[in-house]
CSV table of C-alpha atoms in Angstrom, one decimal:
chain,number,residue,atom,x,y,z
A,1,UNK,CA,131.5,82.5,202.2
A,2,UNK,CA,133.3,85.2,200.2
A,3,UNK,CA,136.3,85.2,197.9
A,4,UNK,CA,139.4,87.3,198.3
A,5,UNK,CA,142.3,87.6,195.9
A,6,UNK,CA,145.8,89.1,195.8
A,7,UNK,CA,146.3,90.5,192.2
A,8,UNK,CA,149.3,88.2,191.9
A,9,UNK,CA,147.3,85.1,192.4
A,10,UNK,CA,143.9,85.4,190.5
A,11,UNK,CA,141.6,82.5,189.6
A,12,UNK,CA,139.7,81.8,192.9
A,13,UNK,CA,136.4,81.2,191.2
A,14,UNK,CA,134.9,82.3,187.9
A,15,UNK,CA,133.4,85.6,189.3
A,16,UNK,CA,136.7,86.6,190.9
A,17,UNK,CA,138.5,85.8,187.7
A,18,UNK,CA,136.1,88.0,185.8
A,19,UNK,CA,136.7,90.8,188.3
A,20,UNK,CA,140.4,90.6,187.8
A,21,UNK,CA,140.0,90.5,184.1
A,22,UNK,CA,137.9,93.7,184.3
A,23,UNK,CA,140.5,95.4,186.4
A,24,UNK,CA,143.1,94.6,183.7
A,25,UNK,CA,141.1,96.8,181.3
A,26,UNK,CA,141.5,99.9,183.6
A,27,UNK,CA,144.3,102.1,182.2
A,28,UNK,CA,146.2,104.5,184.4
A,29,UNK,CA,145.6,107.9,182.8
A,30,UNK,CA,149.1,109.1,183.3
A,31,UNK,CA,151.2,105.9,182.7
A,32,UNK,CA,148.8,104.6,180.0
A,33,UNK,CA,149.2,101.0,181.2
A,34,UNK,CA,146.8,98.7,183.0
A,35,UNK,CA,146.6,99.2,186.8
A,36,UNK,CA,147.1,95.5,187.3
A,37,UNK,CA,150.3,95.5,185.3
A,38,UNK,CA,151.6,98.4,187.4
A,39,UNK,CA,151.0,96.7,190.7
A,40,UNK,CA,148.3,99.3,191.7
A,41,UNK,CA,145.7,96.7,192.7
A,42,UNK,CA,146.4,96.0,196.3
A,43,UNK,CA,143.5,93.6,197.1
A,44,UNK,CA,140.2,92.3,195.7
A,45,UNK,CA,137.2,91.0,197.8
A,46,UNK,CA,134.0,89.6,196.3
A,47,UNK,CA,131.2,88.8,198.7
A,48,UNK,CA,128.4,86.2,198.3
A,49,UNK,CA,125.9,88.8,197.3
A,50,UNK,CA,128.0,90.0,194.5
A,51,UNK,CA,129.5,93.1,196.1
A,52,UNK,CA,133.2,93.7,195.1
A,53,UNK,CA,135.6,95.8,197.1
A,54,UNK,CA,138.9,96.7,195.5
A,55,UNK,CA,141.8,98.6,197.0
A,56,UNK,CA,143.8,100.6,194.4
A,57,UNK,CA,147.2,102.1,195.2
A,58,UNK,CA,147.9,105.6,194.0
A,59,UNK,CA,151.5,106.7,193.3
A,60,UNK,CA,151.1,109.7,195.5
A,61,UNK,CA,148.6,111.0,198.0
A,62,UNK,CA,147.6,114.0,195.9
A,63,UNK,CA,147.3,112.1,192.6
A,64,UNK,CA,145.4,114.6,190.3
A,65,UNK,CA,143.6,111.9,188.5
A,66,UNK,CA,142.3,109.9,191.4
A,67,UNK,CA,138.7,110.5,190.5
A,68,UNK,CA,139.4,109.2,186.9
A,69,UNK,CA,140.9,106.0,188.3
A,70,UNK,CA,138.0,105.5,190.7
A,71,UNK,CA,135.4,106.1,187.9
A,72,UNK,CA,137.1,103.9,185.4
A,73,UNK,CA,137.4,101.1,188.0
A,74,UNK,CA,133.8,101.3,189.0
A,75,UNK,CA,132.7,101.3,185.3
A,76,UNK,CA,134.8,98.3,184.5
A,77,UNK,CA,133.6,96.3,187.5
A,78,UNK,CA,130.0,97.2,187.2
A,79,UNK,CA,129.9,95.7,183.8
A,80,UNK,CA,130.9,92.2,185.1
A,81,UNK,CA,127.8,89.9,185.2
A,82,UNK,CA,127.0,88.9,188.8
A,83,UNK,CA,128.4,92.1,190.4
A,84,UNK,CA,125.8,93.9,192.3
A,85,UNK,CA,127.8,96.7,193.9
A,86,UNK,CA,131.3,98.2,193.6
A,87,UNK,CA,133.4,99.9,196.3
A,88,UNK,CA,136.8,101.3,195.2
A,89,UNK,CA,139.1,102.2,198.1
A,90,UNK,CA,142.1,104.4,197.3
A,91,UNK,CA,145.4,103.9,199.2
A,92,UNK,CA,148.9,105.2,198.6
A,93,UNK,CA,152.0,103.3,197.7
A,94,UNK,CA,154.7,103.0,200.3
A,95,UNK,CA,158.3,103.7,199.3
A,96,UNK,CA,159.1,100.1,198.5
A,97,UNK,CA,156.1,99.9,196.2
A,98,UNK,CA,157.1,103.1,194.5
A,99,UNK,CA,160.6,101.8,194.0
A,100,UNK,CA,159.2,98.6,192.5
A,101,UNK,CA,157.0,100.7,190.1
A,102,UNK,CA,160.0,102.9,189.0
A,103,UNK,CA,162.1,99.8,188.3
A,104,UNK,CA,159.2,98.3,186.3
A,105,UNK,CA,159.0,101.4,184.2
A,106,UNK,CA,162.6,102.4,183.9
A,107,UNK,CA,164.2,98.9,183.9
A,108,UNK,CA,166.6,97.2,186.2
A,109,UNK,CA,167.7,99.5,189.0
A,110,UNK,CA,165.3,102.3,187.9
A,111,UNK,CA,168.3,104.3,186.8
A,112,UNK,CA,167.9,107.7,185.1
A,113,UNK,CA,168.7,107.6,181.4
A,114,UNK,CA,167.5,108.9,178.1
A,115,UNK,CA,165.5,105.9,176.9
A,116,UNK,CA,165.3,107.2,173.3
A,117,UNK,CA,169.0,106.7,173.0
A,118,UNK,CA,168.9,103.0,174.0
A,119,UNK,CA,169.9,100.5,171.3
A,120,UNK,CA,166.5,98.9,171.4
A,121,UNK,CA,164.5,102.2,171.1
A,122,UNK,CA,162.2,102.3,168.1
A,123,UNK,CA,160.9,105.9,168.8
A,124,UNK,CA,161.2,108.3,165.9
A,125,UNK,CA,162.3,111.6,167.3
A,126,UNK,CA,161.5,114.8,165.4
A,127,UNK,CA,163.0,118.2,166.3
A,128,UNK,CA,160.7,120.8,164.9
A,129,UNK,CA,162.8,123.8,164.1
A,130,UNK,CA,162.5,127.2,162.4
A,131,UNK,CA,164.9,130.0,161.5
A,132,UNK,CA,162.7,132.7,163.0
A,133,UNK,CA,159.7,133.0,165.3
A,134,UNK,CA,156.1,133.5,164.2
A,135,UNK,CA,156.0,130.9,161.5
A,136,UNK,CA,153.6,128.6,163.4
A,137,UNK,CA,156.1,126.0,164.5
A,138,UNK,CA,154.3,125.2,167.7
A,139,UNK,CA,150.9,124.9,166.0
A,140,UNK,CA,152.5,122.5,163.5
A,141,UNK,CA,154.1,120.5,166.3
A,142,UNK,CA,150.8,120.1,168.3
A,143,UNK,CA,148.7,119.2,165.2
A,144,UNK,CA,151.1,116.7,163.9
A,145,UNK,CA,151.4,115.0,167.3
A,146,UNK,CA,147.6,114.9,167.9
A,147,UNK,CA,147.0,113.7,164.3
A,148,UNK,CA,149.4,110.8,164.9
A,149,UNK,CA,147.9,110.0,168.2
A,150,UNK,CA,144.4,109.9,166.6
A,151,UNK,CA,145.8,107.2,164.3
A,152,UNK,CA,146.5,105.1,167.3
A,153,UNK,CA,150.2,105.9,167.7
A,154,UNK,CA,151.9,106.5,171.0
A,155,UNK,CA,153.1,110.1,170.9
A,156,UNK,CA,154.9,112.6,173.2
A,157,UNK,CA,155.9,116.3,173.0
A,158,UNK,CA,158.7,118.0,174.7
A,159,UNK,CA,158.1,121.8,174.7
A,160,UNK,CA,161.8,122.7,174.4
A,161,UNK,CA,161.1,126.4,173.7
A,162,UNK,CA,161.8,127.4,177.3
A,163,UNK,CA,161.5,131.1,176.8
A,164,UNK,CA,158.5,131.0,174.5
A,165,UNK,CA,156.6,127.9,175.7
A,166,UNK,CA,153.1,127.6,174.3
A,167,UNK,CA,152.3,123.9,173.9
A,168,UNK,CA,150.3,123.6,177.1
A,169,UNK,CA,147.9,126.3,176.0
A,170,UNK,CA,147.6,125.0,172.5
A,171,UNK,CA,146.8,121.6,173.9
A,172,UNK,CA,144.4,123.0,176.6
A,173,UNK,CA,146.5,121.5,179.4
A,174,UNK,CA,146.2,123.1,182.9
A,175,UNK,CA,147.2,120.0,184.9
A,176,UNK,CA,150.5,119.9,186.6
A,177,UNK,CA,152.8,116.9,186.1
A,178,UNK,CA,152.8,114.2,188.9
A,179,UNK,CA,156.1,113.8,190.8
A,180,UNK,CA,156.9,110.3,192.0
A,181,UNK,CA,160.2,110.7,193.8
A,182,UNK,CA,162.6,111.6,191.0
A,183,UNK,CA,160.3,110.5,188.2
A,184,UNK,CA,157.9,112.9,186.5
A,185,UNK,CA,154.6,111.7,185.0
A,186,UNK,CA,153.6,114.1,182.2
A,187,UNK,CA,150.0,115.2,181.6
A,188,UNK,CA,148.1,113.6,178.7
A,189,UNK,CA,145.9,115.5,176.3
A,190,UNK,CA,144.3,114.0,173.2
A,191,UNK,CA,146.4,110.9,173.8
A,192,UNK,CA,149.7,112.8,173.7
A,193,UNK,CA,152.0,113.0,176.7
A,194,UNK,CA,153.3,116.5,177.1
A,195,UNK,CA,156.0,118.2,179.2
A,196,UNK,CA,156.8,121.9,179.2
A,197,UNK,CA,158.6,124.4,181.5
A,198,UNK,CA,155.3,126.2,181.4
A,199,UNK,CA,153.9,123.6,183.7
A,200,UNK,CA,156.4,124.5,186.5
A,201,UNK,CA,156.1,128.3,186.4
A,202,UNK,CA,153.6,130.5,188.2
A,203,UNK,CA,151.2,132.4,186.0
A,204,UNK,CA,152.9,134.1,183.0
A,205,UNK,CA,156.2,134.5,184.8
A,206,UNK,CA,159.1,134.7,182.3
A,207,UNK,CA,162.0,132.3,182.4
A,208,UNK,CA,165.4,134.0,182.4
A,209,UNK,CA,168.0,131.3,182.2
A,210,UNK,CA,171.5,131.1,180.6
A,211,UNK,CA,172.7,128.3,178.4
A,212,UNK,CA,173.7,125.7,181.0
A,213,UNK,CA,170.3,126.0,182.7
A,214,UNK,CA,168.6,125.4,179.4
A,215,UNK,CA,170.7,122.3,178.7
A,216,UNK,CA,169.9,121.0,182.2
A,217,UNK,CA,166.2,121.6,181.8
A,218,UNK,CA,166.1,119.7,178.5
A,219,UNK,CA,168.2,116.9,180.0
A,220,UNK,CA,165.9,116.5,182.9
A,221,UNK,CA,162.8,116.4,180.6
A,222,UNK,CA,164.4,113.5,178.7
A,223,UNK,CA,165.7,111.6,181.7
A,224,UNK,CA,163.2,112.2,184.6
A,225,UNK,CA,160.0,112.4,182.6
A,226,UNK,CA,158.4,108.9,182.0
A,227,UNK,CA,157.0,108.8,178.4
A,228,UNK,CA,157.0,105.0,178.1
A,229,UNK,CA,157.4,103.3,174.7
A,230,UNK,CA,156.6,106.0,172.1
A,231,UNK,CA,156.2,105.7,168.4
A,232,UNK,CA,157.0,109.3,167.9
A,233,UNK,CA,158.5,112.1,170.1
A,234,UNK,CA,158.3,115.7,168.9
A,235,UNK,CA,160.5,118.5,170.3
A,236,UNK,CA,159.2,122.0,169.8
A,237,UNK,CA,162.5,123.9,169.5
A,238,UNK,CA,163.0,127.7,170.0
A,239,UNK,CA,163.7,129.6,166.7
A,240,UNK,CA,167.3,129.7,165.5
A,241,UNK,CA,170.4,127.6,166.1
A,242,UNK,CA,171.2,128.5,169.7
A,243,UNK,CA,171.8,126.5,172.9
A,244,UNK,CA,168.7,124.3,172.8
A,245,UNK,CA,169.3,123.2,169.2
A,246,UNK,CA,172.9,122.3,170.1
A,247,UNK,CA,171.7,120.5,173.3
A,248,UNK,CA,169.2,118.4,171.3
A,249,UNK,CA,172.0,117.3,168.9
A,250,UNK,CA,174.1,116.3,171.9
A,251,UNK,CA,171.3,114.6,173.9
A,252,UNK,CA,169.4,113.1,171.0
A,253,UNK,CA,171.8,112.5,168.2
A,254,UNK,CA,169.3,110.4,166.3
A,255,UNK,CA,166.7,113.1,166.2
A,256,UNK,CA,165.5,114.2,162.7
A,257,UNK,CA,164.9,117.8,161.9
A,258,UNK,CA,161.6,119.1,160.6
A,259,UNK,CA,162.1,122.7,159.3
A,260,UNK,CA,159.1,125.0,159.3
A,261,UNK,CA,159.1,128.1,157.1
A,262,UNK,CA,156.7,130.5,155.3
A,263,UNK,CA,156.7,131.0,151.5
A,264,UNK,CA,158.5,134.3,151.9
A,265,UNK,CA,162.0,134.3,150.4
A,266,UNK,CA,163.5,136.1,153.4
A,267,UNK,CA,161.9,133.5,155.8
A,268,UNK,CA,163.3,130.7,153.7
A,269,UNK,CA,166.8,132.3,153.9
A,270,UNK,CA,166.6,132.3,157.7
A,271,UNK,CA,165.1,128.8,157.9
A,272,UNK,CA,168.0,127.4,155.8
A,273,UNK,CA,170.3,128.1,158.7
A,274,UNK,CA,168.1,126.1,161.1
A,275,UNK,CA,168.2,123.1,158.8
A,276,UNK,CA,171.9,123.4,157.8
A,277,UNK,CA,172.9,122.9,161.4
A,278,UNK,CA,172.5,119.2,160.5
A,279,UNK,CA,175.8,119.4,158.7
A,280,UNK,CA,177.5,120.3,162.0
A,281,UNK,CA,175.6,117.9,164.2
A,282,UNK,CA,175.4,114.9,162.0
A,283,UNK,CA,171.6,114.8,162.2
A,284,UNK,CA,169.1,114.0,159.4
A,285,UNK,CA,166.6,116.5,157.9
A,286,UNK,CA,163.2,114.8,157.7
A,287,UNK,CA,161.8,117.5,155.5
A,288,UNK,CA,160.4,121.0,155.1
A,289,UNK,CA,156.9,122.2,156.0
A,290,UNK,CA,155.7,125.4,154.4
A,291,UNK,CA,153.1,127.1,156.7
A,292,UNK,CA,150.9,130.1,155.8
A,293,UNK,CA,151.3,129.1,152.1
A,294,UNK,CA,148.2,130.9,150.8
A,295,UNK,CA,144.7,132.1,151.7
A,296,UNK,CA,141.7,130.4,150.1
A,297,UNK,CA,139.3,132.9,148.7
A,298,UNK,CA,135.5,132.5,148.6
A,299,UNK,CA,135.6,132.2,144.8
A,300,UNK,CA,138.0,129.3,145.1
A,301,UNK,CA,141.1,131.2,144.2
A,302,UNK,CA,144.2,131.6,146.3
A,303,UNK,CA,145.8,134.8,147.6
A,304,UNK,CA,149.5,134.3,148.3
A,305,UNK,CA,150.0,136.9,151.1
A,306,UNK,CA,153.6,136.0,151.8
A,307,UNK,CA,154.7,135.2,148.3
A,308,UNK,CA,155.3,131.7,147.0
A,309,UNK,CA,158.0,129.1,146.5
A,310,UNK,CA,159.8,129.5,149.7
A,311,UNK,CA,159.4,125.9,150.8
A,312,UNK,CA,160.5,124.6,147.4
A,313,UNK,CA,163.6,126.8,147.3
A,314,UNK,CA,164.5,125.8,150.9
A,315,UNK,CA,164.3,122.1,150.1
A,316,UNK,CA,166.6,122.6,147.1
A,317,UNK,CA,169.1,124.5,149.1
A,318,UNK,CA,169.1,122.1,152.0
A,319,UNK,CA,169.4,119.1,149.7
A,320,UNK,CA,172.5,120.6,148.1
A,321,UNK,CA,173.9,121.5,151.6
A,322,UNK,CA,173.5,118.1,153.2
A,323,UNK,CA,174.0,116.1,150.1
A,324,UNK,CA,170.7,114.2,150.4
A,325,UNK,CA,167.2,114.6,149.2
A,326,UNK,CA,165.1,116.9,151.6
A,327,UNK,CA,161.4,116.6,150.7
A,328,UNK,CA,158.7,119.3,150.9
A,329,UNK,CA,156.3,117.4,153.2
A,330,UNK,CA,153.4,119.8,152.7
A,331,UNK,CA,152.0,123.3,152.4
A,332,UNK,CA,149.6,124.5,155.0
A,333,UNK,CA,147.2,127.3,154.0
A,334,UNK,CA,146.3,130.2,156.2
A,335,UNK,CA,143.1,129.3,158.1
A,336,UNK,CA,141.4,131.3,160.9
A,337,UNK,CA,140.2,128.0,162.3
A,338,UNK,CA,143.8,127.0,163.0
A,339,UNK,CA,144.2,130.1,165.2
A,340,UNK,CA,140.8,129.6,166.8
A,341,UNK,CA,141.7,126.0,167.7
A,342,UNK,CA,145.0,127.1,169.2
A,343,UNK,CA,143.2,129.7,171.4
A,344,UNK,CA,140.7,127.1,172.5
A,345,UNK,CA,143.2,124.4,173.2
A,346,UNK,CA,141.7,122.1,170.5
A,347,UNK,CA,144.0,121.3,167.6
A,348,UNK,CA,142.4,121.9,164.3
A,349,UNK,CA,143.0,118.3,163.1
A,350,UNK,CA,140.7,117.2,165.8
A,351,UNK,CA,138.3,120.1,166.2
A,352,UNK,CA,137.8,121.0,162.5
A,353,UNK,CA,139.1,118.0,160.5
A,354,UNK,CA,137.3,119.2,157.3
A,355,UNK,CA,139.3,122.4,157.2
A,356,UNK,CA,141.9,122.9,154.5
A,357,UNK,CA,144.7,123.4,157.0
A,358,UNK,CA,143.6,120.3,158.9
A,359,UNK,CA,143.8,118.3,155.7
A,360,UNK,CA,147.3,119.5,155.0
A,361,UNK,CA,148.5,118.8,158.5
A,362,UNK,CA,146.9,115.3,158.4
A,363,UNK,CA,148.6,114.6,155.1
A,364,UNK,CA,152.0,115.5,156.6
A,365,UNK,CA,151.3,113.4,159.7
A,366,UNK,CA,150.4,110.5,157.4
A,367,UNK,CA,153.7,110.8,155.7
A,368,UNK,CA,155.5,110.6,159.1
A,369,UNK,CA,153.3,107.7,160.2
A,370,UNK,CA,154.3,105.8,157.1
A,371,UNK,CA,158.0,105.9,158.1
A,372,UNK,CA,158.8,102.6,159.7
A,373,UNK,CA,160.5,102.3,163.1
A,374,UNK,CA,163.7,100.8,161.9
A,375,UNK,CA,165.3,97.7,163.2
A,376,UNK,CA,168.6,98.2,161.5
A,377,UNK,CA,171.6,97.6,163.8
A,378,UNK,CA,169.5,96.3,166.6
A,379,UNK,CA,170.1,93.1,168.6
A,380,UNK,CA,167.1,90.8,168.3
A,381,UNK,CA,168.2,88.4,171.0
A,382,UNK,CA,168.3,85.4,168.7
A,383,UNK,CA,170.8,82.7,169.1
A,384,UNK,CA,171.9,80.2,166.4
A,385,UNK,CA,171.1,76.6,167.0
């Protein structure tokens, strides 16, 4: 006699229950939720001799992480006492099952919307801006995101620098997003969900779009890409105060601005404009990050290649402009290991955590992690008795 179970009605014997419990520990690598919760377990069969056969439903036929799902399922089931063999069969969801999945992920009706604007969203959204290019904004974005993810937070990145996209390379991502009808599942690297226009272009082909196309691309990233419930979302903005900066203010009015500058006075002057846009958009400035602050010398001294004080001057000017305290969140030294990590697709906070630049970045990430996800103004669903 053998036991068979539909995932919706477990409990037909201790061994079968143990098998279903094991499957509940298998996490879909793209959606980051248990495959049992997502309705991906189609059937489970346990024979008298301890062989278990499980049918797992993939979202699409060409699922790029099918091997990962198979391996994780086999590993989880093989660890169950009494199981002698494991056979994982992969099937593909039909349209009705995909519609049910989208509704589960997006909410009733599976409607397209920007979830970070919902009244019950607790996601902290940070728009990483700079006045000019070449100040290390993308490297800062990637390292802050991965540092937060390493602390156990749920983090995502939108590479909004459409013309100068670089986040996929800095994260070592070569995988394409998975398309489930009109829903896009972003690749995951170092625990961070990432979307970039660079994942949709061939080779190093340039993107030549005008303003309306840029707005539409950003809107699609925010509505069609499924990030799930995030603790923090970072947007790597292009330099300056152009179309994308304005679109972010329109599409994500609660986003806080992180301004990246170098110590040079001229760079701080330009960066001031990137932060001062908050006075026109009604956004908040989360703080200033000074990159390339100094070079540590072998004798322990510091060489200030780009001058000094730019970050402090910028915080003072922005504080006066917006009428609120704008803190200097940290100063990141020049570090060849930071560049090497970017070239290798391994953020320095993970690859070389003992480096001075990694310590500075981790400190900034710790400051951001300490900011609570506010409940002010939210409906808690409580009724007086």
